[in-house]
Structure formats: structure tokens, C-alpha cells
CSV table of C-alpha atoms in Angstrom, one decimal:
chain,number,residue,atom,x,y,z
A,24,MET,CA,0.0,0.0,0.0
A,25,ARG,CA,1.4,3.4,-1.0
A,26,GLN,CA,2.5,5.5,2.0
A,27,ASP,CA,0.7,8.8,2.3
A,28,PRO,CA,3.5,11.3,3.1
A,29,ARG,CA,1.1,13.4,5.1
A,30,GLN,CA,0.4,10.5,7.5
A,31,VAL,CA,2.5,8.9,10.3
A,32,ARG,CA,1.7,6.0,12.7
A,33,TYR,CA,0.8,6.9,16.3
A,34,LEU,CA,1.9,4.1,18.7
A,35,TYR,CA,-0.1,3.1,21.8
A,36,ALA,CA,1.1,-0.2,23.2
A,37,ILE,CA,2.8,-3.5,22.5
A,38,VAL,CA,0.9,-6.7,23.1
A,39,ARG,CA,1.0,-10.3,22.2
A,40,ALA,CA,-0.2,-11.0,18.7
A,41,GLU,CA,-3.9,-11.9,18.5
A,42,SER,CA,-4.4,-11.2,22.2
A,43,VAL,CA,-6.6,-8.2,21.8
A,44,GLY,CA,-9.4,-6.9,19.6
A,45,VAL,CA,-9.1,-3.2,18.5
A,46,ALA,CA,-11.7,-2.9,15.8
A,47,SER,CA,-14.0,-0.9,18.1
A,48,LEU,CA,-11.2,1.4,19.4
A,49,HIS,CA,-10.8,5.0,18.3
A,50,GLY,CA,-7.8,7.1,19.4
A,51,VAL,CA,-5.7,9.9,18.0
A,52,GLY,CA,-6.2,11.2,14.5
A,53,GLU,CA,-9.0,12.3,12.3
A,54,SER,CA,-10.5,8.9,12.0
A,55,GLY,CA,-8.7,7.5,15.1
A,56,GLN,CA,-9.2,4.0,14.0
A,57,VAL,CA,-6.9,1.7,15.9
A,58,ARG,CA,-5.3,-1.4,14.3
A,59,LEU,CA,-2.6,-3.8,15.0
A,60,VAL,CA,0.8,-4.1,13.1
A,61,SER,CA,2.2,-7.6,13.8
A,62,HIS,CA,5.6,-9.2,13.8
A,63,ALA,CA,6.3,-12.7,15.0
A,64,ASP,CA,4.4,-13.2,18.2
A,65,LEU,CA,4.0,-9.5,19.0
A,66,ALA,CA,1.8,-6.7,17.8
A,67,ILE,CA,1.8,-2.9,18.2
A,68,ALA,CA,-1.5,-0.9,18.3
A,69,VAL,CA,-1.4,2.1,16.0
A,70,SER,CA,-3.6,4.6,14.3
A,71,ASP,CA,-2.9,6.8,11.3
A,72,VAL,CA,-2.5,10.5,12.1
A,73,ALA,CA,-1.7,13.6,10.0
A,74,ARG,CA,1.8,14.8,10.5
A,75,ASP,CA,0.6,18.3,11.5
A,76,ALA,CA,-1.9,17.0,14.0
A,77,LEU,CA,0.7,16.8,16.7
A,78,GLU,CA,2.1,20.2,16.1
A,79,ILE,CA,0.4,21.8,19.1
A,80,PRO,CA,0.9,25.6,19.8
A,81,GLU,CA,2.0,26.6,23.2
A,82,GLU,CA,-1.4,28.1,24.1
A,83,GLU,CA,-3.0,24.7,23.7
A,84,VAL,CA,-0.7,23.1,26.4
A,85,SER,CA,-3.2,23.4,29.2
A,86,GLU,CA,-5.5,21.3,31.3
A,87,ASN,CA,-8.3,21.7,28.7
A,88,GLY,CA,-6.2,22.1,25.6
A,89,ARG,CA,-5.2,19.8,22.8
A,90,VAL,CA,-2.4,18.1,24.8
A,91,ALA,CA,-5.0,17.1,27.4
A,92,GLU,CA,-7.3,15.8,24.7
A,93,LEU,CA,-4.4,13.9,23.2
A,94,ALA,CA,-3.5,12.4,26.6
A,95,MET,CA,-7.1,11.3,27.2
A,96,ALA,CA,-7.4,9.7,23.8
A,97,HIS,CA,-4.1,7.9,24.3
A,98,ASP,CA,-5.0,6.6,27.8
A,99,ALA,CA,-8.5,5.5,26.7
A,100,VAL,CA,-7.0,3.2,24.0
A,101,VAL,CA,-4.3,1.9,26.4
A,102,ARG,CA,-6.9,1.1,29.1
A,103,ALA,CA,-9.2,-0.7,26.6
A,104,ILE,CA,-6.3,-2.8,25.4
A,105,PHE,CA,-5.0,-3.5,28.9
A,106,ASP,CA,-8.5,-4.6,30.0
A,107,GLN,CA,-8.1,-7.5,27.5
A,108,ALA,CA,-4.5,-8.6,28.0
A,109,PRO,CA,-1.1,-7.5,29.3
A,110,ALA,CA,0.2,-4.5,27.4
A,111,LEU,CA,3.3,-2.3,27.3
A,112,PRO,CA,2.1,1.3,27.1
A,113,LEU,CA,4.2,3.6,25.0
A,114,ARG,CA,4.9,7.2,25.8
A,115,LEU,CA,2.4,9.9,24.8
A,116,ALA,CA,2.8,11.1,21.2
A,117,THR,CA,5.2,8.4,20.1
A,118,VAL,CA,5.1,8.2,16.3
A,119,VAL,CA,6.9,6.4,13.4
A,120,VAL,CA,6.7,7.1,9.7
A,121,ASP,CA,5.1,3.9,8.5
A,122,ASP,CA,4.1,0.3,9.3
A,123,GLN,CA,7.6,-0.9,8.5
A,124,SER,CA,9.1,1.4,11.1
A,125,ALA,CA,6.5,0.0,13.6
A,126,VAL,CA,7.7,-3.5,12.8
A,127,ARG,CA,11.3,-2.4,13.4
A,128,VAL,CA,10.3,-1.3,16.9
A,129,LEU,CA,8.9,-4.8,17.5
A,130,GLU,CA,12.0,-6.4,16.1
A,131,GLN,CA,14.3,-4.4,18.3
A,132,TYR,CA,12.3,-4.9,21.5
A,133,HIS,CA,11.1,-8.4,20.9
A,134,ASP,CA,12.9,-10.3,23.6
A,135,GLU,CA,12.6,-7.7,26.2
A,136,ALA,CA,8.9,-7.1,25.4
A,137,VAL,CA,8.1,-10.8,25.7
A,138,LEU,CA,9.7,-10.9,29.2
A,139,ARG,CA,8.0,-7.8,30.3
A,140,LEU,CA,4.6,-9.0,29.1
A,141,ASP,CA,5.1,-12.2,31.0
A,142,ARG,CA,6.0,-10.2,34.1
A,143,LEU,CA,3.0,-7.9,33.8
A,144,ASP,CA,0.5,-10.7,33.3
A,145,GLY,CA,-2.2,-10.4,36.0
A,146,HIS,CA,-0.8,-7.2,37.4
A,147,ARG,CA,-2.0,-3.6,37.7
A,148,GLU,CA,-0.3,-0.4,38.8
A,149,TRP,CA,-1.4,1.5,42.0
A,150,GLY,CA,-0.1,4.8,43.0
A,151,VAL,CA,0.5,6.0,46.6
A,152,ARG,CA,1.3,9.6,47.6
A,153,LEU,CA,2.2,10.9,51.0
A,154,CYS,CA,1.3,14.6,51.4
A,155,ARG,CA,2.0,17.0,54.2
A,156,GLU,CA,-1.1,18.7,55.5
A,157,GLN,CA,-0.7,22.4,55.3
A,158,ALA,CA,-2.1,23.0,58.8
A,159,THR,CA,0.8,20.9,60.3
A,160,GLN,CA,3.7,22.7,58.6
A,161,THR,CA,6.3,23.7,61.1
A,162,PRO,CA,6.4,27.5,61.6
A,163,SER,CA,9.6,29.3,61.1
A,164,PRO,CA,11.4,30.4,64.3
A,165,THR,CA,10.9,34.0,65.4
A,166,LEU,CA,13.4,36.4,66.9
A,167,ASP,CA,11.6,37.3,70.0
A,168,ASP,CA,10.3,35.2,73.0
A,169,GLY,CA,6.7,36.3,72.7
A,170,GLY,CA,7.2,39.4,75.0
A,171,GLY,CA,8.4,41.7,72.3
A,172,ALA,CA,12.0,42.0,73.7
A,173,ARG,CA,14.7,41.3,71.2
A,174,PRO,CA,17.0,38.5,72.5
A,175,THR,CA,20.7,38.9,73.0
A,176,GLY,CA,23.1,37.5,70.4
A,177,THR,CA,23.9,34.5,72.6
A,178,ALA,CA,20.2,33.7,73.3
A,179,TYR,CA,19.3,34.1,69.6
A,180,LEU,CA,22.0,31.7,68.5
A,181,GLN,CA,21.0,29.2,71.1
A,182,ARG,CA,17.3,29.4,70.1
A,183,ARG,CA,18.4,29.2,66.4
A,184,ARG,CA,20.4,26.0,67.1
A,185,GLN,CA,17.4,24.5,69.0
A,186,ALA,CA,15.1,25.3,66.1
A,187,LEU,CA,17.4,23.8,63.5
A,188,ARG,CA,17.9,20.7,65.6
A,189,ALA,CA,14.2,20.3,66.1
A,190,GLY,CA,13.6,20.8,62.4
A,191,GLU,CA,16.3,18.2,61.5
A,192,GLU,CA,14.7,15.7,64.0
A,193,ALA,CA,11.3,16.3,62.4
A,194,ARG,CA,12.7,15.7,58.9
A,195,GLN,CA,14.5,12.5,60.1
A,196,GLN,CA,11.2,11.3,61.6
A,197,GLU,CA,9.4,12.1,58.4
A,198,ARG,CA,12.0,10.3,56.3
A,199,GLY,CA,11.8,7.3,58.5
A,200,LEU,CA,8.0,7.2,58.3
A,201,THR,CA,8.2,7.6,54.5
A,202,GLU,CA,10.6,4.7,54.1
A,203,ASP,CA,8.5,2.5,56.4
A,204,VAL,CA,5.4,3.1,54.2
A,205,PHE,CA,7.3,2.6,51.0
A,206,THR,CA,8.8,-0.8,52.1
A,207,THR,CA,5.7,-2.0,54.0
A,208,LEU,CA,3.5,-1.6,50.9
A,209,GLY,CA,6.2,-3.0,48.7
A,210,ALA,CA,5.9,-6.3,50.5
A,211,PHE,CA,2.5,-6.7,48.7
A,212,ALA,CA,3.9,-5.8,45.3
A,213,SER,CA,5.9,-7.6,42.6
A,214,GLU,CA,7.7,-4.3,41.8
A,215,MET,CA,7.8,-0.8,43.2
A,216,GLY,CA,9.4,2.5,42.4
A,217,ARG,CA,9.4,6.2,43.1
A,218,ARG,CA,7.8,8.5,40.5
A,219,PRO,CA,8.6,12.1,39.7
A,220,GLY,CA,6.4,14.5,41.5
A,221,ALA,CA,7.8,15.0,45.0
A,222,SER,CA,7.5,18.6,46.2
A,223,ALA,CA,7.3,20.7,49.3
A,224,ASP,CA,3.9,19.0,50.1
A,225,VAL,CA,4.4,15.6,48.4
A,226,ILE,CA,7.0,13.6,50.3
A,227,LEU,CA,6.5,10.3,48.5
A,228,ASN,CA,5.1,9.6,45.1
A,229,ALA,CA,5.4,5.8,44.6
A,230,ALA,CA,4.1,3.3,42.1
A,231,TYR,CA,3.5,-0.4,42.9
A,232,LEU,CA,2.9,-3.3,40.4
A,233,VAL,CA,0.5,-5.5,42.3
A,234,ASP,CA,-0.8,-9.0,41.3
A,235,ALA,CA,-4.6,-9.2,41.2
A,236,ALA,CA,-4.5,-11.8,44.0
A,237,ALA,CA,-2.7,-9.4,46.3
A,238,GLU,CA,-4.7,-6.2,45.6
A,239,THR,CA,-7.1,-6.7,48.6
A,240,ALA,CA,-4.2,-7.1,51.0
A,241,PHE,CA,-2.3,-4.2,49.4
A,242,LEU,CA,-5.2,-1.8,49.7
A,243,ALA,CA,-5.9,-2.9,53.3
A,244,ALA,CA,-2.2,-2.2,54.2
A,245,ALA,CA,-2.5,1.2,52.5
A,246,GLN,CA,-5.6,2.0,54.4
A,247,SER,CA,-4.0,1.2,57.7
A,248,GLN,CA,-1.3,3.8,56.9
A,249,VAL,CA,-4.0,6.5,56.7
A,250,GLY,CA,-4.7,6.3,60.5
A,251,ALA,CA,-1.1,5.7,61.4
A,252,LEU,CA,0.2,8.8,59.6
A,253,ALA,CA,-2.7,11.2,60.3
A,254,PRO,CA,-1.2,12.2,63.8
A,255,HIS,CA,2.0,13.2,62.0
A,256,GLY,CA,0.2,15.5,59.7
A,257,ILE,CA,0.7,13.2,56.7
A,258,ARG,CA,-2.2,12.3,54.3
A,259,VAL,CA,-2.2,9.1,52.2
A,260,ASP,CA,-3.6,9.2,48.7
A,261,VAL,CA,-4.1,6.0,46.8
A,262,THR,CA,-4.8,6.1,43.1
A,263,GLY,CA,-5.5,3.3,40.5
A,264,PRO,CA,-5.7,0.8,39.3
A,265,TRP,CA,-3.8,1.9,36.1
A,266,PRO,CA,-2.2,0.2,33.2
A,267,PRO,CA,1.5,-0.4,34.2
A,268,TYR,CA,2.9,2.8,32.8
A,269,SER,CA,5.6,3.0,35.4
A,270,PHE,CA,6.8,-0.6,34.8
A,271,ALA,CA,6.6,-0.9,31.0
A,272,GLN,CA,9.6,1.1,29.9
A,273,LEU,CA,11.7,-0.6,27.3
A,274,ARG,CA,15.4,0.0,26.8
A,275,GLY,CA,17.0,0.8,23.5
A,276,ARG,CA,16.8,3.6,21.0
A,277,ALA,CA,13.9,2.6,18.7
A,278,VAL,CA,11.1,4.3,20.5
A,279,ALA,CA,13.4,7.2,21.7
A,280,ASP,CA,14.3,7.9,18.1
A,281,ALA,CA,10.7,7.6,17.0
């Protein structure tokens, strides 16, 4: 079939060949029709998209702009595929020029993809975030003792050292609590990892790959942390289940170069 130079292939996920049906799926692109490009025992879900469809102006990079619409369409296809069989989601807006290029991706990643698909079988991703509650943030030390009198230099330095020591002790306790939660929940997961997104308020942003048989125990353990951490001013947020975005990364240059 003659390649339309105005079209490229948008990539969603790698699956085992003949493991999923995609005829009813619509994703990115004017038609959005999803189809499978196969090679050996693997396939990659793609749709045809105009080259200029992914040229998004800066003003469209917002919560309600075209990037958000692209992300939702991408995720909807990946979720529909993952509901049927293990899948390796690809990064948002990954494209190649034609079907032959998609086949080359499958060729390069074949052995690793097969191993990862076996590893992901029966698993889903769950996210856990630990967040500082604003009301419990430690106030900065002041220069007076509450009576309005300015302290002497010696008194000020002593109080400053005490404040710094107290702050460091609080941070050490927080780090200890965070590590305890990370490893405790990890006992119920096949894999775990830290995700980007830590900030002044988010002290842990973790992802867990959990077998379906262990999900009830994992969620119960996460729920037990809610009450345990509340007195320390830490909120526990659990999200999911998700396709295993955090555990599907494939090494090599094929997709990076795409």
C-alpha cells in the first residue's frame, strides 16, 4: 500500500499478537481507527494521524487544551487494550513514519517485550502519595520570645540552634515514616518504584505493580497507613488501578528515536 507522506503512525502499546481486539477502538487522529501491526508473536497498536496533528501551539498546552485531549485519547486506548490482555504502554505522542518502522520497533524490542509482558500478566499499577497537610507545617522560628523583647546574640544563637535541631529531627522522623510506608506496601507488590512529583507538600510519590491476588491485602495495608500517619500530619492518597505505565519502559533507541 502506498504510503501517504502526510500520515504517520501513532503508537499506543505493544501486546502479544492476536491477544486483543481493537476494531472498536478510536484514538488519536482524524479517524482515530486503531489497528494492529504484527511481527512474529508480538503486535503494536497504531492509528494513522496527520503529521501536523501533533504540532500543538504553546497556548494549547493546558488542562483543557489539545495536549490534554491527546492524553485522554491515548489513555483510553491503552486502558481498553489493557483490560483485555497484558500490554506495554508507549509514551504519549510516540510516532513512526510507517508500518515498516513500527515492525522495526517490535524487532528491536522483541525479547525484552516478551519478558515484560510475562512479568505484567495479571498485574495492575497502583499509586501511593504521602502529602504534608498544610495546617501541620512547622512554623519558622521568630526572633523574640513572645514578649516583644529582642533576644541577645547568645540567646538568639541558642534558640536558632534549637530550632534547627528540632527541624532536623522532624525531617528525620518524616523520612523514617516515608521509608517505612514505601517498604511496607512494597511487601505486597511484585515491583515498586518512586515516580517524579515530589515537592514541598508531596514527600512520597510511589508506584506499585500488584498482582490481582494481592490487591485486597495491598489496599488494606495502604488504608492502615491512613490512620497511622494522620497524627503526624501526613495524608495518604491511593490512586488506581492503572495500566502499568511505570513498569513498561523498554530500553534501547527505537522508541526514543521515533
